[in-house]
Coordinates of C-alpha atoms and ligand atoms in Angstrom, one line a residue:
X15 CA -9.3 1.7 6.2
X16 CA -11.2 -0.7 8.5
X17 CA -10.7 -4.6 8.7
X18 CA -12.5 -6.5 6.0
X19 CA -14.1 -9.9 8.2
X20 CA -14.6 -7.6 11.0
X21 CA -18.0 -6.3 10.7
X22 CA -18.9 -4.4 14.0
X23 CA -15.6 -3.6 15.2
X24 CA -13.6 -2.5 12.3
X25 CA 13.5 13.4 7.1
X26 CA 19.2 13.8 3.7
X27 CA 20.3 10.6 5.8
X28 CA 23.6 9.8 5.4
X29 CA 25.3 7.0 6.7
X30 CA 28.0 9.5 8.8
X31 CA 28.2 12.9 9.6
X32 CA 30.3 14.0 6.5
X33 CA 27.5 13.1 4.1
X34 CA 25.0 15.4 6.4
X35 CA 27.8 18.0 5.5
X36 CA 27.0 17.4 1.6
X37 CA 24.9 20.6 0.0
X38 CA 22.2 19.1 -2.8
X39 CA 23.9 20.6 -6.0
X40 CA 22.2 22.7 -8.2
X41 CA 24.7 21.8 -11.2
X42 CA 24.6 18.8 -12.9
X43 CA 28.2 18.7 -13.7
X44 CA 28.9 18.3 -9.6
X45 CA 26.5 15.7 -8.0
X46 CA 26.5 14.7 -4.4
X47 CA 27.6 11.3 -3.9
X48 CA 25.8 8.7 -1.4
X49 CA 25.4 3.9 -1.5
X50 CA 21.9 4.7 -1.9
X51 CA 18.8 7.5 -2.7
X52 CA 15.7 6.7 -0.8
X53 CA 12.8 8.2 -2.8
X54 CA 10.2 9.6 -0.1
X55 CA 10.0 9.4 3.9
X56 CA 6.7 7.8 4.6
X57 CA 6.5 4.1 6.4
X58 CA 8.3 2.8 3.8
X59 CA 11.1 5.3 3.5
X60 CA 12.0 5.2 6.8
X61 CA 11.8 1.9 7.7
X62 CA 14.6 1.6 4.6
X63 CA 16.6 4.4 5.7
X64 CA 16.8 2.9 9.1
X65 CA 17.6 -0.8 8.3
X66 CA 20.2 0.3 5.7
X67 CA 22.1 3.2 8.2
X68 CA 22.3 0.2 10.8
X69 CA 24.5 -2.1 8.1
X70 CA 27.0 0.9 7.7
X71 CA 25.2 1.7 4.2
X72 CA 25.4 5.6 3.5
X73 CA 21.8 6.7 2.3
X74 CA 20.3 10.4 1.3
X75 CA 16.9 10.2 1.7
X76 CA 14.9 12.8 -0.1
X77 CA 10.8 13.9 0.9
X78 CA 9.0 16.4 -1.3
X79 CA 6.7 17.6 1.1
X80 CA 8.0 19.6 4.4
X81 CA 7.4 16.5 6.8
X82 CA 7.8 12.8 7.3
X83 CA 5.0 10.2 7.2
X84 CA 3.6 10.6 4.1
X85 CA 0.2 9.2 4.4
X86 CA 0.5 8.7 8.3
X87 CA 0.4 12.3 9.5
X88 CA -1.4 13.7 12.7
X89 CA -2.5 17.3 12.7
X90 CA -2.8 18.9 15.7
X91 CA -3.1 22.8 14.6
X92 CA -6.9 22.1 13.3
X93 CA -9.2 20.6 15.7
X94 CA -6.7 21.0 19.0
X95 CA -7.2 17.3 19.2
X96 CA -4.9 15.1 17.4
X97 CA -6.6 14.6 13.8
X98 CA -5.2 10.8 11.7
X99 CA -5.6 12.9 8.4
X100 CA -4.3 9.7 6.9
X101 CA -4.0 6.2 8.3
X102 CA -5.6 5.7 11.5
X103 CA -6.1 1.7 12.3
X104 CA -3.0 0.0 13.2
X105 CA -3.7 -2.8 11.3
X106 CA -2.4 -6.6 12.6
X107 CA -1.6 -5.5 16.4
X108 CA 0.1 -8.5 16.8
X109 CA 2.9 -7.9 14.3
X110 CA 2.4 -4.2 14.1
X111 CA 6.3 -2.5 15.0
X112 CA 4.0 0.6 15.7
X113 CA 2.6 -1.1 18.3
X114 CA 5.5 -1.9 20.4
X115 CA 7.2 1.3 19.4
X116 CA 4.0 2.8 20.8
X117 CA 4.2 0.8 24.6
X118 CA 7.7 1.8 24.6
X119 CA 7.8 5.2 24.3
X120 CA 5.0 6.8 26.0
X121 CA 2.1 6.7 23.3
X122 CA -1.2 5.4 24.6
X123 CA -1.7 2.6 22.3
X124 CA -5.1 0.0 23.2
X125 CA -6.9 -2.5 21.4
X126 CA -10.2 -1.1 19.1
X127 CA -13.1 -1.9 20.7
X128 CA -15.8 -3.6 19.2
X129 CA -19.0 -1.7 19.4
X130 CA -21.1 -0.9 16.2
X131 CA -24.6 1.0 16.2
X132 CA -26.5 1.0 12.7
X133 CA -29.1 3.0 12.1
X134 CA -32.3 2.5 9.2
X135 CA -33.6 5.8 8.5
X136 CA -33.6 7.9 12.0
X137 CA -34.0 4.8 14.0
X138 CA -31.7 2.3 15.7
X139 CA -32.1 -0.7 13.4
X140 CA -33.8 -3.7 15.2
X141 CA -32.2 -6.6 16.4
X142 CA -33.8 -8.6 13.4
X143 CA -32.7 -5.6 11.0
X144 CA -29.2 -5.7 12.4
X145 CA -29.1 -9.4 11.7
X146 CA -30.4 -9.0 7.7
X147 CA -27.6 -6.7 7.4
X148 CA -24.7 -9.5 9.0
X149 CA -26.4 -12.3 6.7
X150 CA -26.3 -9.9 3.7
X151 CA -22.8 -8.5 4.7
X152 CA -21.5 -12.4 4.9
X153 CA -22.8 -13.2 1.9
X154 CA -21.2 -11.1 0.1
X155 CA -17.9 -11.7 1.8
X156 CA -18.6 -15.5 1.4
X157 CA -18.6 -14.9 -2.8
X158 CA -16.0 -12.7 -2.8
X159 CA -13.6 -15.1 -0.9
X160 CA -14.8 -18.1 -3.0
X161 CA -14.1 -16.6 -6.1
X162 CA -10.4 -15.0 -4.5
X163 CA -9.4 -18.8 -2.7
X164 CA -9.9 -20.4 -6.7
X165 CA -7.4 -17.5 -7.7
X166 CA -10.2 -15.6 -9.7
X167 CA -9.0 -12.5 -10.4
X168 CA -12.3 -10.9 -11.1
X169 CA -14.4 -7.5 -9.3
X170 CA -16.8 -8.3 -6.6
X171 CA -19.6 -7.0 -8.8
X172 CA -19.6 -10.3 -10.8
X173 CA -19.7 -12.5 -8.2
X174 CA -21.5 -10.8 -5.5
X175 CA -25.4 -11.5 -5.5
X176 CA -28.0 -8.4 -4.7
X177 CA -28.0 -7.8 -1.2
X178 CA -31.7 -6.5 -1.7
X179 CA -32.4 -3.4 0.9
X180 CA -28.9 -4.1 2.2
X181 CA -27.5 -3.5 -1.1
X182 CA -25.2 -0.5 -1.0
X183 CA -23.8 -0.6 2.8
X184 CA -22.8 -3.8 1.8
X185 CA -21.2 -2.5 -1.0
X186 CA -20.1 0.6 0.5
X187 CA -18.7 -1.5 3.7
X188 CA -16.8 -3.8 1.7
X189 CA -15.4 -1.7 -1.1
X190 CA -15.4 2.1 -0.6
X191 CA -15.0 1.7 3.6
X192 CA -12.4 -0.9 3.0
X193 CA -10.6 -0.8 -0.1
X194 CA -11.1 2.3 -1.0
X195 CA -12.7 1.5 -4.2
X196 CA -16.0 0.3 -5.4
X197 CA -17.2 -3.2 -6.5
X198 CA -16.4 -3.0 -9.6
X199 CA -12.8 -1.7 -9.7
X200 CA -10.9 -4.5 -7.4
X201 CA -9.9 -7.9 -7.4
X202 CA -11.3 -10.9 -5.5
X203 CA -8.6 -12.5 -5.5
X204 CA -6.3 -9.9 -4.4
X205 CA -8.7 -8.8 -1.7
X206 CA -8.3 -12.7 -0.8
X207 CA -4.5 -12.4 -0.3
X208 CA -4.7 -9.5 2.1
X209 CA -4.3 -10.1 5.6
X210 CA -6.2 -9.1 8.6
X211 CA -6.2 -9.3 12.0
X212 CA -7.2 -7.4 15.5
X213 CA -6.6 -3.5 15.2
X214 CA -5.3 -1.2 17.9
X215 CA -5.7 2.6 18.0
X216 CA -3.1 5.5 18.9
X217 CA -4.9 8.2 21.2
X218 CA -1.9 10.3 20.3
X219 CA -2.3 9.5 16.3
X220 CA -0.8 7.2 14.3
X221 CA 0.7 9.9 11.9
X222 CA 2.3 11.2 15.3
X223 CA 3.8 7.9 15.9
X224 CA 5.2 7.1 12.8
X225 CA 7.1 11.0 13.0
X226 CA 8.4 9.8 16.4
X227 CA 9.8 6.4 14.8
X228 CA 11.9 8.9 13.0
X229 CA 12.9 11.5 15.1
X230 CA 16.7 10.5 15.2
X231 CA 16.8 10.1 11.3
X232 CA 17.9 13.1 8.9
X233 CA 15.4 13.5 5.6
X234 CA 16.3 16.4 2.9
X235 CA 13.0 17.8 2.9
X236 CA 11.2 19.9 0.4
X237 CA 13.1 17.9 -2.1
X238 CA 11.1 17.1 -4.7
X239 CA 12.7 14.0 -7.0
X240 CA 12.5 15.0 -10.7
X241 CA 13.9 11.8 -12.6
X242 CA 16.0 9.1 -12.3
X243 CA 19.0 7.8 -14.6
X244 CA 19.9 4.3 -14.3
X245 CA 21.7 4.4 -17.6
X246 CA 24.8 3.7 -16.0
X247 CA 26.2 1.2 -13.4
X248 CA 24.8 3.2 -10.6
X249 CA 21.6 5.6 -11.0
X250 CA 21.8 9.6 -10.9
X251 CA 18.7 11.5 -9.3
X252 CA 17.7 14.4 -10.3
X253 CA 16.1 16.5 -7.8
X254 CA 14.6 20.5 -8.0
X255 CA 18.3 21.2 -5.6
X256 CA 20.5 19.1 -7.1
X257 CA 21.9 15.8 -8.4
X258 CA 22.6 13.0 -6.3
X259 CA 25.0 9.9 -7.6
X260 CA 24.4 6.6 -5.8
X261 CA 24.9 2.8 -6.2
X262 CA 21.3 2.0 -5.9
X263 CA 18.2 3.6 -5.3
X264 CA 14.7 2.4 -3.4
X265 CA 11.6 4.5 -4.9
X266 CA 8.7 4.2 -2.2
X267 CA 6.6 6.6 -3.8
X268 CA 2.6 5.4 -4.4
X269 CA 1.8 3.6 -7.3
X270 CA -0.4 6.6 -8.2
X271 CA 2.7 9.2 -8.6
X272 CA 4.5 6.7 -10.3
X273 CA 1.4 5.8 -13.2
X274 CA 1.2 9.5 -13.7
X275 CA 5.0 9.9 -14.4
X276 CA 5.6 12.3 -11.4
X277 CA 9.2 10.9 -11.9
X278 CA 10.9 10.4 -15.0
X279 CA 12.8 7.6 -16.0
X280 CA 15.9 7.3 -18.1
X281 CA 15.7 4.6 -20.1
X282 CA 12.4 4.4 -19.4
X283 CA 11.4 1.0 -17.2
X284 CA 10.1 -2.0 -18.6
X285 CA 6.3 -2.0 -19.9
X286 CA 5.3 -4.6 -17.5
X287 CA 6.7 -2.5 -14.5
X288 CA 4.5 0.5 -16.2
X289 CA 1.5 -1.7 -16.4
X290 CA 2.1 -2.5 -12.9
X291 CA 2.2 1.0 -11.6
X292 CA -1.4 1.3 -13.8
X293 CA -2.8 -1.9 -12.7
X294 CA -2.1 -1.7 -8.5
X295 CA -4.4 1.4 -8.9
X296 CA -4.7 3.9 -6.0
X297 CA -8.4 3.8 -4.6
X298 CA -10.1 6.9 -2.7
X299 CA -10.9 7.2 0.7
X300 CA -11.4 10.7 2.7
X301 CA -12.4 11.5 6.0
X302 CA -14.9 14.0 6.2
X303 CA -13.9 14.9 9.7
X304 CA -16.2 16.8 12.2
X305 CA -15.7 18.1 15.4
X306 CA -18.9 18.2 17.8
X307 CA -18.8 20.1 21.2
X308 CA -20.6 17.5 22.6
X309 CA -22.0 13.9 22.3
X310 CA -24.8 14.7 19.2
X311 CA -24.8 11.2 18.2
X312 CA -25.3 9.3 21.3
X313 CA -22.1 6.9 20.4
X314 CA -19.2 5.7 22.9
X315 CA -16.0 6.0 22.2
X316 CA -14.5 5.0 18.8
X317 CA -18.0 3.3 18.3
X318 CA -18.9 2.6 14.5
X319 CA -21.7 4.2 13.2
X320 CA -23.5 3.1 9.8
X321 CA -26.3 3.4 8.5
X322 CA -28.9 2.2 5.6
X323 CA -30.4 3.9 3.1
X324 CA -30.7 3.4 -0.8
X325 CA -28.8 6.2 -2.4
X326 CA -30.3 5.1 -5.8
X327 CA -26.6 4.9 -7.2
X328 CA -25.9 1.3 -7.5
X329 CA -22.2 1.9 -8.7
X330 CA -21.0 4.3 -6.0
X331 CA -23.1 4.3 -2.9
X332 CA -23.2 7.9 -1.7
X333 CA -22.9 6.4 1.9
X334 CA -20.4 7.2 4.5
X335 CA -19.5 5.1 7.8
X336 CA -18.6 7.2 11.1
X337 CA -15.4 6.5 13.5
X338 CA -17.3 8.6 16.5
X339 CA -15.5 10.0 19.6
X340 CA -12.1 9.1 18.5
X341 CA -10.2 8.1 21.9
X342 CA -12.8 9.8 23.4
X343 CA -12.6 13.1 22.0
X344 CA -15.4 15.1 20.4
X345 CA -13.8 14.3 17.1
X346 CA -15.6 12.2 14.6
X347 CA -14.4 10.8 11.3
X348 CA -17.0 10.6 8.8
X349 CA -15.1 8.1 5.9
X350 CA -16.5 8.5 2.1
X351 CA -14.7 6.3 -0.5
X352 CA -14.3 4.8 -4.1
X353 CA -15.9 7.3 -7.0
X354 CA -18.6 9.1 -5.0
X355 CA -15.2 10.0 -2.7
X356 CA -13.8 11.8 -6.0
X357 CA -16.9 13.4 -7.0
X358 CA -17.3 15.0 -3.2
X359 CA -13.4 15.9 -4.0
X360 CA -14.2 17.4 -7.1
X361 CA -17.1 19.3 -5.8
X362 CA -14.7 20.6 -3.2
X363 CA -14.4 20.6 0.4
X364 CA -17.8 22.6 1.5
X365 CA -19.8 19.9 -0.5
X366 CA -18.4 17.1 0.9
X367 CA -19.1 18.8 4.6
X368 CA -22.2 19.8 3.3
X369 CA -23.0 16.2 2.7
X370 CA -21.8 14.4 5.8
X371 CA -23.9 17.1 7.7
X372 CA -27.3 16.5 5.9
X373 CA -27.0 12.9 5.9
X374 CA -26.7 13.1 10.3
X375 CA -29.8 16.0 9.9
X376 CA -31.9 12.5 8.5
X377 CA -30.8 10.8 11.1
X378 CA -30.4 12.8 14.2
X379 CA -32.3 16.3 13.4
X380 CA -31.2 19.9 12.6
X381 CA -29.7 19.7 16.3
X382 CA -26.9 18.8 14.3
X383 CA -25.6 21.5 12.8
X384 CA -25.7 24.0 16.3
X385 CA -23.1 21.1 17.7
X386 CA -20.8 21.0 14.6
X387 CA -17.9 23.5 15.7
X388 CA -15.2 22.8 13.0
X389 CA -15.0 20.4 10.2
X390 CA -12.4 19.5 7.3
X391 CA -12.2 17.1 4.5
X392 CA -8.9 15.5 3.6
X393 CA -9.1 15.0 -0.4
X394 CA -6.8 12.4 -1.0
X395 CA -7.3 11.9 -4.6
X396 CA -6.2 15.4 -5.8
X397 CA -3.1 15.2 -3.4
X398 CA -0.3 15.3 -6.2
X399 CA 2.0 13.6 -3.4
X400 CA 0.4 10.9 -3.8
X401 CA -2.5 11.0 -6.2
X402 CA -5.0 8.6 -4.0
X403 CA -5.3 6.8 -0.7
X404 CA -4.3 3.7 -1.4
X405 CA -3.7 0.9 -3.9
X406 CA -5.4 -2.8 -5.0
X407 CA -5.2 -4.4 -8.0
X408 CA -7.9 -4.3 -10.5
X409 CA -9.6 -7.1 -11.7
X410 CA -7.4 -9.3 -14.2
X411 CA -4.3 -7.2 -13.0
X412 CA -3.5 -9.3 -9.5
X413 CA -0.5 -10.7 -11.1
X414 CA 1.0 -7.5 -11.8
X415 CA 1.6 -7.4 -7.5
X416 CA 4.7 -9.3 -8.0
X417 CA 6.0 -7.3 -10.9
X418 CA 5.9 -4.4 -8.6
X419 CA 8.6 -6.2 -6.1
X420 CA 11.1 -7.1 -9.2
X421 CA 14.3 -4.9 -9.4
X422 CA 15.0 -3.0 -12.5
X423 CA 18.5 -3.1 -13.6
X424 CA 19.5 -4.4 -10.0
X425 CA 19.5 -0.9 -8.9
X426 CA 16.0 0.4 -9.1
X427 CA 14.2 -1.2 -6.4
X428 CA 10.1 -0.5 -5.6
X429 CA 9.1 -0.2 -1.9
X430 CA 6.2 1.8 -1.4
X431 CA 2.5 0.0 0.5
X432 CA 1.9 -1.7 -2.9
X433 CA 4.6 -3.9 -3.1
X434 CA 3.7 -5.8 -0.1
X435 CA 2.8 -9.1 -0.4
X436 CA -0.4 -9.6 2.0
X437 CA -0.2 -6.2 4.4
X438 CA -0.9 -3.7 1.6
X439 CA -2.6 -0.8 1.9
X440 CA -1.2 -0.5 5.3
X441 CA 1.4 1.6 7.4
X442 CA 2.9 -1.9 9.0
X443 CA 2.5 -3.4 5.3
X444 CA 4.9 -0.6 3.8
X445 CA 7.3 -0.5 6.9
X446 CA 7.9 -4.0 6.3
X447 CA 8.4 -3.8 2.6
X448 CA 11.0 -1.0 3.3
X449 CA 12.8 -3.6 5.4
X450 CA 12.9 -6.2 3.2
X451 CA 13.5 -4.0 0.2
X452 CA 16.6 -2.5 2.3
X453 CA 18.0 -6.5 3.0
X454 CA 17.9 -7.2 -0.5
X455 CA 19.6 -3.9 -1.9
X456 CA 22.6 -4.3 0.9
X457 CA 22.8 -8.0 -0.7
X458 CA 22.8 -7.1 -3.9
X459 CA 25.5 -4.5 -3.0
X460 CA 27.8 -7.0 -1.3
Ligands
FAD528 C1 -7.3 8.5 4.3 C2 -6.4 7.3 4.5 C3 -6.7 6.4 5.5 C4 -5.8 5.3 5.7 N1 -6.1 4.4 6.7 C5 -5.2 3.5 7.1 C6 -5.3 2.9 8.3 O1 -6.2 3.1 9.1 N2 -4.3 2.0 8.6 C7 -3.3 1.7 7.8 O2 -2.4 0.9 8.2 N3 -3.1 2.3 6.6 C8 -4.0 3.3 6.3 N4 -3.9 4.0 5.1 C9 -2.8 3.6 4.2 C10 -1.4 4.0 4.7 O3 -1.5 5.4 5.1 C11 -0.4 3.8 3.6 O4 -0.5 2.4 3.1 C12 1.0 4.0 4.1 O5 1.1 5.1 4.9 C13 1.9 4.2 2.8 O6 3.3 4.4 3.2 P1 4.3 4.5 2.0 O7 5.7 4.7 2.7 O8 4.2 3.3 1.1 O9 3.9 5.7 1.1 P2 3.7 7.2 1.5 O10 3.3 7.4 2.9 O11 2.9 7.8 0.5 O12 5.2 7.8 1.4 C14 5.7 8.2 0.2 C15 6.4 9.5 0.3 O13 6.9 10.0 -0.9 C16 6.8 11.4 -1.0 N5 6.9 11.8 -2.4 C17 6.0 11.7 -3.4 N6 6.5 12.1 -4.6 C18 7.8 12.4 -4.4 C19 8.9 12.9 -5.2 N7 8.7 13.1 -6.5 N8 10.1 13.1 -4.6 C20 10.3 12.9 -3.3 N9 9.3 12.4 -2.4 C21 8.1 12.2 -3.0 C22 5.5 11.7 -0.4 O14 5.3 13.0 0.0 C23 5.4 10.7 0.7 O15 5.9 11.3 1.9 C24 -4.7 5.1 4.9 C25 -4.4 6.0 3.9 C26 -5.2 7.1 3.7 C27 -4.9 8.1 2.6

């Protein structure tokens, strides 16, 4: 996801060496036995699992998928340049752990640079053209932030006015590039309490940074959390190896696993926390990423490249905005979002690559396709790990943020991207709320 004011820029952890030692049993009758269960090892996760192993707390922390990062993960194997599948922006420099992590181990971590080209049909737009778009662009960011400062927790679509001929990459840069959603399926108001700031970029990926944050901790892969009994004192989770027993358990998992009951619950949770899990819904966002053998699109490094054109589909622009030369490598992100994302998923992966290469044929020529040496499309939405990108609230639903960050049972605790307060969406954002999630349960187990 990119910035939303900045227009041209934008592993079973135990807490000592005899838990390692503990198999995941497949009988129920014989359950492993650990302070706390920390449900999936993305930002989150980790950032838990760390801050809790550092107070002497024992943890198990269980991944179902065969790596760490969750939605920060840099392939390598595809293009032979490292590939952000996932996150990519490291948002909020200034405050963003990954950033110093970064400068202090190696990792080649500089500030985004600000360069943006637009194009209007298979021309540069004009200075005067470029200028329409900012007014438009501003204009729409000026409602939506009214109507989000006077805590209206309505969709941009009924507050924004008709951006004319700028209409949907103004809608597409605000809600599909951005929050992963279209204008009509966030909040003002929650888009009004997200914060922003200056990004940087990883050359060696994000993904690969976030994996090197955790080099030193132990995650039970392939261990897929079934359900979760907090019928007792403590909570019992159920896993395809085993049962664990532990005091408390943090559940980091996105909002969209947990709405479509990926995890059962025994009792079940409260309906607001249910309505919470449905109402922070995860948006769709997908690169469409394309690897060129040499500079086709005349761009600079990480230079933006958008374009205008009316797509005739109002609700879901079928627009996407290009990341070109990432760190200066022949790699090129081409970023779909919100329902036309999820169609192009649906379709399947040629479709969607079939798409992001006619839409540079209109802009740059058939010259296109000769250059075009490997391409991939992530398809977030129909990843069952995580069942979208990531979350906002929808509109009327902002108030459900805070039921997301409420205990259950004082042993149940939520930690995923969604329950941060103003960073969500993010990889810093869930890092942080695995933190703070991690001070409160050791409190709580005082
Ligand atoms: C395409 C894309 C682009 C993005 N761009 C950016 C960006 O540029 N900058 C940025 O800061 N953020 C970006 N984000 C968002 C960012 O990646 C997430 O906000 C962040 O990584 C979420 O971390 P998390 O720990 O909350 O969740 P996750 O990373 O989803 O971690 C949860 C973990 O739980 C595991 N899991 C799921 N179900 C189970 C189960 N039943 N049992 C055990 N484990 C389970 C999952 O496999 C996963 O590893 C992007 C996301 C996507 C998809």
């Amino acid at each position: 996801m990119i910035p939303k004011q900045d227009l041209s820029r934008r592993r079973f952890i135990a807490g000592g060496a005899a838990l390692a030692a503990l198999p995941l049993l497949s009988h129920r009758s014989a359950a492993a036995e650990v302070d706390v269960v920390v449900v999936g090892a993305g930002a989150a996760g980790l950032a838990a699992t760390r801050d809790l192993l550092g107070r002497g707390i024992s943890v198990l922390t269980l991944e179902a998928s065969s790596r760490v990062g969750g939605r920060a993960h840099t392939d390598l194997a595809l293009f032979g340049v490292p590939y952000d599948i996932g996150a990519h922006w490291l948002h909020r420099a200034g405050t963003n752990p990954f950033v110093q992590h970064a400068k202090d181990n190696g990792f080649t971590a500089y500030p985004a640079p600000d360069t943006e080209t637009l194009y209007v049909g298979d021309r540069k737009a004009t200075e005067g053209e470029h200028s329409a778009y900012t007014a438009a662009y501003e204009n729409a960011i000026r409602a939506i932030s009214a109507a989000g400062r006077r805590g209206r927790d309505v969709s941009p679509a009924s507050v924004v006015p008709d951006a004319g001929s700028w209409h949907d990459l103004v809608h597409f840069a605000i809600g599909p590039y951005e929050m992963a959603k279209d204008f009509d399926a966030f909040s003002c108001v929650d888009w009004w309490n997200s914060d922003d700031g200056s990004d940087f970029y990883c050359k060696e990926g994000y993904g690969a940074l976030v994996a090197h944050s955790a080099r030193d901790l132990d995650v039970s892969l392939s261990t897929r959390v079934t359900s979760i009994d907090w019928s007792g004192s403590g909570v019992a989770v159920e896993t395809d190896r085993g049962r664990i027993r532990a005091k408390a358990c943090i559940v980091t998992v996105s909002t969209g696993v947990l709405a479509n009951e990926d995890i059962g619950f025994v009792p079940a949770l409260p309906d607001e926390m249910v309505d919470a899990f449905h109402g922070i819904s995860m948006g769709v966002y997908d690169h469409i990423a394309l690897l060129f053998d040499e500079n086709v699109l005349g761009t600079g490094p990480d230079e933006y490249l958008l374009y205008n054109a009316r797509t005739r589909r109002k609700h879901s622009p079928a627009l996407m905005g290009l990341l070109t030369n990432v760190s200066g490598t022949g790699l090129t992100l081409a970023d779909v979002g919100g329902d036309f994302a999820m169609e192009l998923e649906n379709a399947g992966g040629e479709a969607a690559i079939d798409f992001a290469k006619s839409e540079l044929r209109k802009i740059f020529g058939a010259a296109i396709d000769k250059h075009l040496v490997k391409a991939h499309f992530t398809r977030w939405g129909h990843n069952t790990l995580t069942r979208g990108s990531y979350a906002s609230a929808l509109p009327g639903a902002y108030r459900l943020r805070s039921v997301l960050r409420r205990p259950v049972g004082e042993r149940v605790w939520f930690a995923g991207e969604a329950c941060s307060t103003d960073e969500w969406a993010t990889v810093a954002g869930a890092h942080k709320v695995g933190v703070r999630v991690a001070e409160h349960v050791a409190m709580a187990m005082r």
